[in-house]
Coordinates of N, CA, C and O in Angstrom, one line a residue:
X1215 N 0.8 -1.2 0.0 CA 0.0 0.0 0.0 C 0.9 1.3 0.0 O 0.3 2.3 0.5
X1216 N 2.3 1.3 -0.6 CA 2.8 2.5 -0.7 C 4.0 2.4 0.7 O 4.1 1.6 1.7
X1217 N 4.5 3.3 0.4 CA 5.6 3.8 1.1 C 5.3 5.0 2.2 O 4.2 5.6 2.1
X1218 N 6.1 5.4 3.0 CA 6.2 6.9 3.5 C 6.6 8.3 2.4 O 7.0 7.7 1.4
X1219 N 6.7 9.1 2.2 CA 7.2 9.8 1.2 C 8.6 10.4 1.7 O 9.3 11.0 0.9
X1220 N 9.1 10.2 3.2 CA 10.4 10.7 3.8 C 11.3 9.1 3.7 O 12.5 8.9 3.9
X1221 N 10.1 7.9 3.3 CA 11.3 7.1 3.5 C 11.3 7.0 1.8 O 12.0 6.1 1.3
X1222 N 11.0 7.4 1.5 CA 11.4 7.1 0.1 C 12.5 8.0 -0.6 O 13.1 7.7 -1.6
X1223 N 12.5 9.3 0.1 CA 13.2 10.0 -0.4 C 14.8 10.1 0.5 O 15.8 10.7 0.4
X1224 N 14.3 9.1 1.2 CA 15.8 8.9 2.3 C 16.5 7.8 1.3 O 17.5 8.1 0.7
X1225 N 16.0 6.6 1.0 CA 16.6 5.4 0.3 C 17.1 5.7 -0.9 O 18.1 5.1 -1.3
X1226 N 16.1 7.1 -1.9 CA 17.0 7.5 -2.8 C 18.2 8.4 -2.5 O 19.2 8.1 -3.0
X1227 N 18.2 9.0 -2.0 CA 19.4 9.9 -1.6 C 20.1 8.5 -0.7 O 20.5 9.2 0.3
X1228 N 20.3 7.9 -0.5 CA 20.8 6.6 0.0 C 21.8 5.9 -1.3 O 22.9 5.5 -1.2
X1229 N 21.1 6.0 -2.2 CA 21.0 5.0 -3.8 C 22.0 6.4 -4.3 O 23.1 6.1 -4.7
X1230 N 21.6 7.5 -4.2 CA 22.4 8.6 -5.0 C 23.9 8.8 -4.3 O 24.9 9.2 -4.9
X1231 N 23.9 8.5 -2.9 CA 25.4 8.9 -2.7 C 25.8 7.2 -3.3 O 26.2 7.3 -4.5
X1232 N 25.8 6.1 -2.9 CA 25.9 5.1 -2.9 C 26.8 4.9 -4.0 O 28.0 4.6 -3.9
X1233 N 25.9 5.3 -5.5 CA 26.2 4.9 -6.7 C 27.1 6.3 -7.5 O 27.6 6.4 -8.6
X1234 N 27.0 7.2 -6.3 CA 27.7 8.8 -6.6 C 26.9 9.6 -8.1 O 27.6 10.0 -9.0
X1235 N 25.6 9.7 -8.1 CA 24.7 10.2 -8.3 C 24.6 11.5 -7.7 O 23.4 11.8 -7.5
X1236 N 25.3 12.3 -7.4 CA 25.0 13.3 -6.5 C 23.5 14.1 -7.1 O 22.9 14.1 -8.2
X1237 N 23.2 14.7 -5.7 CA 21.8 15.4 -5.9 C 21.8 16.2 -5.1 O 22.5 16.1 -4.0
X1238 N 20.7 17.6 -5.3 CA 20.4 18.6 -4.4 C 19.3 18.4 -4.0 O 18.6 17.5 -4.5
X1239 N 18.7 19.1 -2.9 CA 17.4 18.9 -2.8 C 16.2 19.1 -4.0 O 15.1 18.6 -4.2
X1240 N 16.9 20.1 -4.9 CA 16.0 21.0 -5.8 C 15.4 19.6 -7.1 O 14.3 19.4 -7.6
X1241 N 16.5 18.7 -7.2 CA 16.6 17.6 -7.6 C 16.2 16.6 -7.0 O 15.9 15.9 -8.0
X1242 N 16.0 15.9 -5.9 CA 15.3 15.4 -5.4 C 13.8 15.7 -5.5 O 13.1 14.8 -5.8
X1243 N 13.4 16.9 -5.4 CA 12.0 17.0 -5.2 C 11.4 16.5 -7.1 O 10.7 15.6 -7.5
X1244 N 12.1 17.6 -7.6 CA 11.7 16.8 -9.4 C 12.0 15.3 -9.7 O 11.4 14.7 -10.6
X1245 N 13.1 14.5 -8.7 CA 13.0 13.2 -8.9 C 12.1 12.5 -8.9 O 11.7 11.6 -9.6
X1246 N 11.8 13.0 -7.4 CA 10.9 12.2 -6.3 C 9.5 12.2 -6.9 O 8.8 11.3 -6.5
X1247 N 8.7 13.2 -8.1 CA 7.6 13.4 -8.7 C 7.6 12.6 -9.6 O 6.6 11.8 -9.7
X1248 N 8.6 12.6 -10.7 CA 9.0 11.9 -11.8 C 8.6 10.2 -11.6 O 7.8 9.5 -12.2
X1249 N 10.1 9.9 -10.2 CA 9.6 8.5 -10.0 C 8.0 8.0 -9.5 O 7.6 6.9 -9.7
X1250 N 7.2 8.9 -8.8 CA 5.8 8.8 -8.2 C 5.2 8.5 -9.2 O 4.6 7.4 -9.2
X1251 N 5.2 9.4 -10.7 CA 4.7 9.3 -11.9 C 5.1 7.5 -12.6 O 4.3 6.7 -13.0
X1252 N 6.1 7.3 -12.6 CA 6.7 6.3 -13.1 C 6.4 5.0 -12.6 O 6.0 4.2 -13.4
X1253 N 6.5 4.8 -11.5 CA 6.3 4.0 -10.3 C 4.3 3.6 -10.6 O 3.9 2.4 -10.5
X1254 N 3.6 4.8 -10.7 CA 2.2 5.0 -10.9 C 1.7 4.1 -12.5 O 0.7 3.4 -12.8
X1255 N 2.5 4.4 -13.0 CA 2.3 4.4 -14.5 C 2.7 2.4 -15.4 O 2.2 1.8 -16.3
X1256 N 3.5 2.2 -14.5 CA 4.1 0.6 -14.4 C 2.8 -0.1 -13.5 O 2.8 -1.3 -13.3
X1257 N 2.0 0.5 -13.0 CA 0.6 -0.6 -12.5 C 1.0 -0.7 -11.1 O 0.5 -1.6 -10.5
X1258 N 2.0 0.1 -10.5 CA 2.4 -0.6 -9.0 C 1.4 0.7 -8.3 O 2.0 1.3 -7.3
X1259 N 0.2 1.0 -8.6 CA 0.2 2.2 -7.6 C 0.5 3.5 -7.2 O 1.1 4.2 -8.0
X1260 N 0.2 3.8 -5.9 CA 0.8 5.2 -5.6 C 2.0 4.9 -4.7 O 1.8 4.7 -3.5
X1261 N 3.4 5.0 -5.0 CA 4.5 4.8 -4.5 C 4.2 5.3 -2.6 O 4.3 4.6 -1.6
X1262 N 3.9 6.7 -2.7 CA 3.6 6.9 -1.4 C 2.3 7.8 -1.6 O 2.0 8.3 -2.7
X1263 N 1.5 7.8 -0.4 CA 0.1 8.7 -0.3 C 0.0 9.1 1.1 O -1.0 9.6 1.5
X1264 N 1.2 9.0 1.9 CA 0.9 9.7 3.2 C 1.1 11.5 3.5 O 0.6 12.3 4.2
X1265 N 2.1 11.7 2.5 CA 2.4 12.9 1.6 C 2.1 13.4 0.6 O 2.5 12.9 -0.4
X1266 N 1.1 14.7 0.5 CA 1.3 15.2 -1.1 C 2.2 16.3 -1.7 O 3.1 16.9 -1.0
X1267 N 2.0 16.4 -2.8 CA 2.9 17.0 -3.3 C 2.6 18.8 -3.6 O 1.6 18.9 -4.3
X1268 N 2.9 19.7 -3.3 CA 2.7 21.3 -3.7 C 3.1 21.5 -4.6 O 4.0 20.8 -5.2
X1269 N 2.3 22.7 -5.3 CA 2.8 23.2 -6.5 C 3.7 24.8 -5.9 O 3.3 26.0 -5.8
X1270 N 4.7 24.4 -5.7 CA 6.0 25.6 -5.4 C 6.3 26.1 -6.6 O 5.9 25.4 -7.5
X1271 N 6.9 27.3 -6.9 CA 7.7 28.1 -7.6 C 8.3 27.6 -8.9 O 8.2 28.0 -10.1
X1272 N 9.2 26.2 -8.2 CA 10.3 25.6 -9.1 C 9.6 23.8 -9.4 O 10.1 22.7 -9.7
X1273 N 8.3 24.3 -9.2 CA 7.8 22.8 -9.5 C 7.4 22.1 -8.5 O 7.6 22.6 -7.4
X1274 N 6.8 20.6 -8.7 CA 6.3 19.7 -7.5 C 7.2 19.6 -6.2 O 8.3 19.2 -6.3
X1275 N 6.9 20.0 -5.1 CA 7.5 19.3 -4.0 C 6.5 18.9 -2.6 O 5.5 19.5 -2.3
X1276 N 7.1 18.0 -2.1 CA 6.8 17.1 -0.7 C 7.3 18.2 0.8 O 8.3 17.9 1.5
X1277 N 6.8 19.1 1.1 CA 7.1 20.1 2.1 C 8.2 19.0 3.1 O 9.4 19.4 3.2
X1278 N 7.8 18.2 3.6 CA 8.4 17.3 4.9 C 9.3 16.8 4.3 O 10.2 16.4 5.1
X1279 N 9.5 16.6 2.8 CA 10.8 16.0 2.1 C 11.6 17.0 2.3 O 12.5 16.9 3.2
X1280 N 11.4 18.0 1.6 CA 12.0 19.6 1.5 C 13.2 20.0 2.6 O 14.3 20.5 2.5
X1281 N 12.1 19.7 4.0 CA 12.4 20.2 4.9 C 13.7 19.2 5.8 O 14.6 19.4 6.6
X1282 N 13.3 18.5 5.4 CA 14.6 17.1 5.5 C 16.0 17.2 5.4 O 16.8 16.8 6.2
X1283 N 16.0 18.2 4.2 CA 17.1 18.6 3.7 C 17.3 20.3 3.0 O 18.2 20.8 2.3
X1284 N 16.0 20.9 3.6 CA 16.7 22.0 3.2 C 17.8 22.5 3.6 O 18.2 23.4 2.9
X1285 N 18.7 22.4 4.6 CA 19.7 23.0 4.9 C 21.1 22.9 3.9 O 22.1 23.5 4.1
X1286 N 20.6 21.8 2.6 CA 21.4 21.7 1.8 C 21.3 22.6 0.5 O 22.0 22.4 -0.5
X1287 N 20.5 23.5 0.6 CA 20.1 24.7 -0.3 C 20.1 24.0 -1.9 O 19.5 23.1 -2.3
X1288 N 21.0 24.7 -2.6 CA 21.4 23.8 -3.6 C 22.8 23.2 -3.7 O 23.4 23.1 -4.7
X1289 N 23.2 23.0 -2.6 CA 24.4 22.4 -2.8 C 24.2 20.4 -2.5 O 23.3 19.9 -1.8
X1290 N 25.0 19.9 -3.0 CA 24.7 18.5 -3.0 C 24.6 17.7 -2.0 O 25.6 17.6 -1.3
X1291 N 23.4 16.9 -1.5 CA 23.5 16.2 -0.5 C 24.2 14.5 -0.5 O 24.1 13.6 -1.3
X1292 N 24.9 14.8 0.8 CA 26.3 14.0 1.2 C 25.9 13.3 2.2 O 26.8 12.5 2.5
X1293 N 24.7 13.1 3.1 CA 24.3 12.4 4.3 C 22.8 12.5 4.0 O 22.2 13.4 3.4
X1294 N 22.1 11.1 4.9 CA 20.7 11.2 5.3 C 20.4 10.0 6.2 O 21.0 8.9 6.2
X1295 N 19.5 10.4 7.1 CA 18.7 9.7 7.9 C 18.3 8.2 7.4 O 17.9 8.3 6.3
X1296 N 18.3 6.9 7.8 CA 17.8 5.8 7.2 C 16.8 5.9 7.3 O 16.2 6.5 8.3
X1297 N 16.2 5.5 6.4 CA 14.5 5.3 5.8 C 13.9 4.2 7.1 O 14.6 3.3 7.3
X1298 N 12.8 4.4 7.7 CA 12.6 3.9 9.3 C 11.5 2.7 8.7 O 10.7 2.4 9.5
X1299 N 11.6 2.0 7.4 CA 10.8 0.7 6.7 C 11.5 0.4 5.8 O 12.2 1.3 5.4
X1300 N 11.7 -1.0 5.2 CA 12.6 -1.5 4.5 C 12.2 -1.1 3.6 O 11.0 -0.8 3.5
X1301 N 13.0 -1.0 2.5 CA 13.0 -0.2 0.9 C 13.3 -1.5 0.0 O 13.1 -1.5 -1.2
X1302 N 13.5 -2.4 0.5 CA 15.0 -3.8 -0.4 C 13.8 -3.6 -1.7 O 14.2 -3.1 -2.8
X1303 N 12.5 -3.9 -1.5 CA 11.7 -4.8 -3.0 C 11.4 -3.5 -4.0 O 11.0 -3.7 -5.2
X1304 N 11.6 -2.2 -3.7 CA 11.7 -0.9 -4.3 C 13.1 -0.1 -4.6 O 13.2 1.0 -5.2
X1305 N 14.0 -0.6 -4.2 CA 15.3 -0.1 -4.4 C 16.2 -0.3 -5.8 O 17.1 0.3 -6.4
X1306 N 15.5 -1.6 -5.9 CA 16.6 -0.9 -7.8 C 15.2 -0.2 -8.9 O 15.5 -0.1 -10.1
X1307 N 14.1 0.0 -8.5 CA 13.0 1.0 -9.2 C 13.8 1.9 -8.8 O 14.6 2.2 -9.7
X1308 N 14.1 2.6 -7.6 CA 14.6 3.8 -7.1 C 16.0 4.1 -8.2 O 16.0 4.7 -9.2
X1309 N 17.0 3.6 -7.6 CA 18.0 3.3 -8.7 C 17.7 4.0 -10.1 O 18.0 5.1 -10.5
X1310 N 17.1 2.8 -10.5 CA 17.0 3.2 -12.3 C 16.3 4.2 -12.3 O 16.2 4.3 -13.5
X1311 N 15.7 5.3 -11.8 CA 14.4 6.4 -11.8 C 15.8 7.2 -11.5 O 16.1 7.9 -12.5
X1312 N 16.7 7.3 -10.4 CA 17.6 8.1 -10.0 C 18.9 8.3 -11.5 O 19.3 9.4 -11.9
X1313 N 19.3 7.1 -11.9 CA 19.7 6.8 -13.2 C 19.2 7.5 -14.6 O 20.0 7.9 -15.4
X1314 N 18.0 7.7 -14.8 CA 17.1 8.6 -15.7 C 17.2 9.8 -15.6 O 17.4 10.5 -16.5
X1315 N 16.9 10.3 -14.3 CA 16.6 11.6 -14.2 C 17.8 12.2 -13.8 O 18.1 13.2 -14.5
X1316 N 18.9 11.9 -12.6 CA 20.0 12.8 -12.1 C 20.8 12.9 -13.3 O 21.6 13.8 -13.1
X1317 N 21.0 12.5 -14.5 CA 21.9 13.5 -15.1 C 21.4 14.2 -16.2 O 22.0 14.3 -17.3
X1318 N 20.3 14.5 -16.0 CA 19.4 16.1 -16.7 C 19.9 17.1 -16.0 O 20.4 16.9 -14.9
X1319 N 19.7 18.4 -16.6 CA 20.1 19.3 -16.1 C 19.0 19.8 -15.3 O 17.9 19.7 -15.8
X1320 N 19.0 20.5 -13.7 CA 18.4 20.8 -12.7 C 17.0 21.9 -13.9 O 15.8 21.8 -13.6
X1321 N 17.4 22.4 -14.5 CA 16.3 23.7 -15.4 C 15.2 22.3 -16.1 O 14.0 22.2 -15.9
X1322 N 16.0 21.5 -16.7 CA 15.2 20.6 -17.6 C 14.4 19.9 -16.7 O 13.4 19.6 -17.4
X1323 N 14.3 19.5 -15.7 CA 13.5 18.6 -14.8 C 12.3 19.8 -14.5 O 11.2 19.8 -15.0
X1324 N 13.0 20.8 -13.7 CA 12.3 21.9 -13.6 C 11.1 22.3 -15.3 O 10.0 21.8 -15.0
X1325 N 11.1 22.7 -16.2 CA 10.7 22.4 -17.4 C 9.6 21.8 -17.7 O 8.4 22.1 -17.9
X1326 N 10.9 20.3 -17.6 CA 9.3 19.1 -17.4 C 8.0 19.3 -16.8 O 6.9 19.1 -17.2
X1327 N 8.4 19.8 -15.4 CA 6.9 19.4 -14.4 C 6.3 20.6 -14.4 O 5.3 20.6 -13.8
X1328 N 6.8 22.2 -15.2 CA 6.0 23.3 -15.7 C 5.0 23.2 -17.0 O 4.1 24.0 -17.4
X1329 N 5.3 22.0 -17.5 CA 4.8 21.8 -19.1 C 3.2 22.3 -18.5 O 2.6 22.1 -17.4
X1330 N 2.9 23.0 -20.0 CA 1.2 23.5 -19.9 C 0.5 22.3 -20.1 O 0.7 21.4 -21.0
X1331 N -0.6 22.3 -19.1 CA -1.5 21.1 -18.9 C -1.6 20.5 -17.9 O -2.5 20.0 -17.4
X1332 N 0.3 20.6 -17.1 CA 0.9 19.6 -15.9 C 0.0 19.6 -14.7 O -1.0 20.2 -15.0
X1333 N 0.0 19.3 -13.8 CA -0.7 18.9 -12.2 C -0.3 20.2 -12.1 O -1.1 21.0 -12.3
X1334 N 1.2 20.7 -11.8 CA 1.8 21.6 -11.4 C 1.3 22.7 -12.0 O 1.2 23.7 -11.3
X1335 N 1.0 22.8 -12.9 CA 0.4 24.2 -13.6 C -0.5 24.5 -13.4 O -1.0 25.7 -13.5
X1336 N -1.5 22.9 -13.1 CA -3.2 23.3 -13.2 C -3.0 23.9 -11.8 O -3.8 24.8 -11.5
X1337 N -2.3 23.6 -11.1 CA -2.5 24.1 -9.5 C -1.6 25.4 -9.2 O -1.7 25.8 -8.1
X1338 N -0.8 26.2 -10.0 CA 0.6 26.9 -9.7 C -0.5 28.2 -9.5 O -1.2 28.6 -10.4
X1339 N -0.5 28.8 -8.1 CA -0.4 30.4 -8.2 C 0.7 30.9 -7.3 O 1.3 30.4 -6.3
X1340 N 0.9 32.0 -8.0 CA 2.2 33.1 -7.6 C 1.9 32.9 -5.4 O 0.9 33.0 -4.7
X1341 N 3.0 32.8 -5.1 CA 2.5 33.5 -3.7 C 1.7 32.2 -2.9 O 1.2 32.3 -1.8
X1342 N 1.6 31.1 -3.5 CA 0.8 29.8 -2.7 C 1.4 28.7 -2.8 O 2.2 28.4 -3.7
X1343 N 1.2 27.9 -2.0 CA 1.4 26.5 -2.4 C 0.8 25.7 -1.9 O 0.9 25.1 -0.8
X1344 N -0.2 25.5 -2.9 CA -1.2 24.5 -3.3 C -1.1 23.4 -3.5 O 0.0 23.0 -4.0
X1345 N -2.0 22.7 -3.1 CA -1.5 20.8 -2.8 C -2.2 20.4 -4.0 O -3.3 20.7 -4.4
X1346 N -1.1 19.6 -4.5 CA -1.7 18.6 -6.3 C -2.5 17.2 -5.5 O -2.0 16.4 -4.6
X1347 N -3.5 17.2 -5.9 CA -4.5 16.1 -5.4 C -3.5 14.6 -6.2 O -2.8 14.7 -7.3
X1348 N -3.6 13.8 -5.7 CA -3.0 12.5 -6.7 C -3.6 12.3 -7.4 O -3.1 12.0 -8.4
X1349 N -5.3 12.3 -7.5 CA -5.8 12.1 -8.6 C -5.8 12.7 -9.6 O -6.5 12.3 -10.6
X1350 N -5.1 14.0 -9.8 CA -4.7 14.5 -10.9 C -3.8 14.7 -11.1 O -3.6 15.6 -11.9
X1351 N -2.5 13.9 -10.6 CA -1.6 13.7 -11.1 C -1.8 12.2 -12.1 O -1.5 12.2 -13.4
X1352 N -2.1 11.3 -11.4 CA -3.0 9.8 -11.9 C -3.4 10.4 -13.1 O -2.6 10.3 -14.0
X1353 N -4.5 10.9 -13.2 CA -5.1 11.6 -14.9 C -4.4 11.8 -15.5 O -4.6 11.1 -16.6
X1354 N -3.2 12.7 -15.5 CA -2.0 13.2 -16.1 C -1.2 12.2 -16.9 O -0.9 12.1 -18.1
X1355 N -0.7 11.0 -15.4 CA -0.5 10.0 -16.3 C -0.7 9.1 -17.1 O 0.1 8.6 -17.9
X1356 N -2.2 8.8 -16.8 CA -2.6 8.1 -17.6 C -2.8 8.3 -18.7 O -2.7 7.5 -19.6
X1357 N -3.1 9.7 -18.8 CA -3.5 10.2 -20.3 C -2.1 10.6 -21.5 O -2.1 10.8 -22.7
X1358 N -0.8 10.4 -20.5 CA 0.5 10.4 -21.0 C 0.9 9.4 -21.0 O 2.0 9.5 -21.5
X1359 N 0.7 8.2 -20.6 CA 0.8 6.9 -20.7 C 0.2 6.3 -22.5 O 0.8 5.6 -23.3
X1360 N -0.6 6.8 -22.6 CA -1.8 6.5 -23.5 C -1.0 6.9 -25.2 O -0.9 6.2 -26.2
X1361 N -0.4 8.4 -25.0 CA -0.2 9.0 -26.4 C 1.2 8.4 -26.8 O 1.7 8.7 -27.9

């Protein structure tokens, strides 16, 4: 039935120093959306639903993810907390999702999840940050699954 969304984003930043993937938080949050989408889209469900995702400034993010690691601004994160539930049967999805997306450039991820139409855009106002329902992220995918 899904993951936590802090332990998921602990196991990848786990997988990213590991395999020396480095990442910032700003990157993590576009990861962390990408793989949700991905993860959603392969028939396994909603990776995590105890967290949603905001439509911030620079695209989707998980506030309690965020906050995990903001102290890493944009500089690369080098440490994290162990994920407090086992990851083993989701850890090489994590992997290959971290593989895909960390060597795009931080603008291009950013990009992606502004495209007109996105969750993020149907929800984006200046000055807010509005929670993306999963079911319209779900729609999103599906209907991008499809074409």
């Amino acid at each position: 039935m899904g993951y936590k969304a802090v332990d998921v984003a602990r196991r990848m930043v786990q997988l990213s120093i590991e395999n020396k993937l480095w990442i910032t938080n700003l990157q993590l949050q576009k990861i962390l959306y990408f793989t949700w989408i991905d993860y959603y889209k392969k028939g396994n469900g909603r990776l995590f639903e105890d967290k949603k995702f905001e439509a911030w400034k620079y695209g989707p993010v998980v506030k309690e993810v965020y906050y995990e690691y903001w102290l890493n601004v944009s500089r690369l994160i080098f440490f994290t907390k162990e994920p407090e539930e086992d990851m083993s049967d989701v850890s090489d999805f994590l992997l290959d999702s971290l593989k895909k997306y960390q060597p795009m450039k931080t603008s291009v991820l950013v990009d992606m999840a502004h495209e007109e139409g996105s969750p993020w855009a149907d929800r984006y106002e200046i000055g807010k940050k509005e929670e993306i329902p999963f079911s319209l992220i779900e729609r999103s995918a599906s209907a991008n699954s499809e074409s």
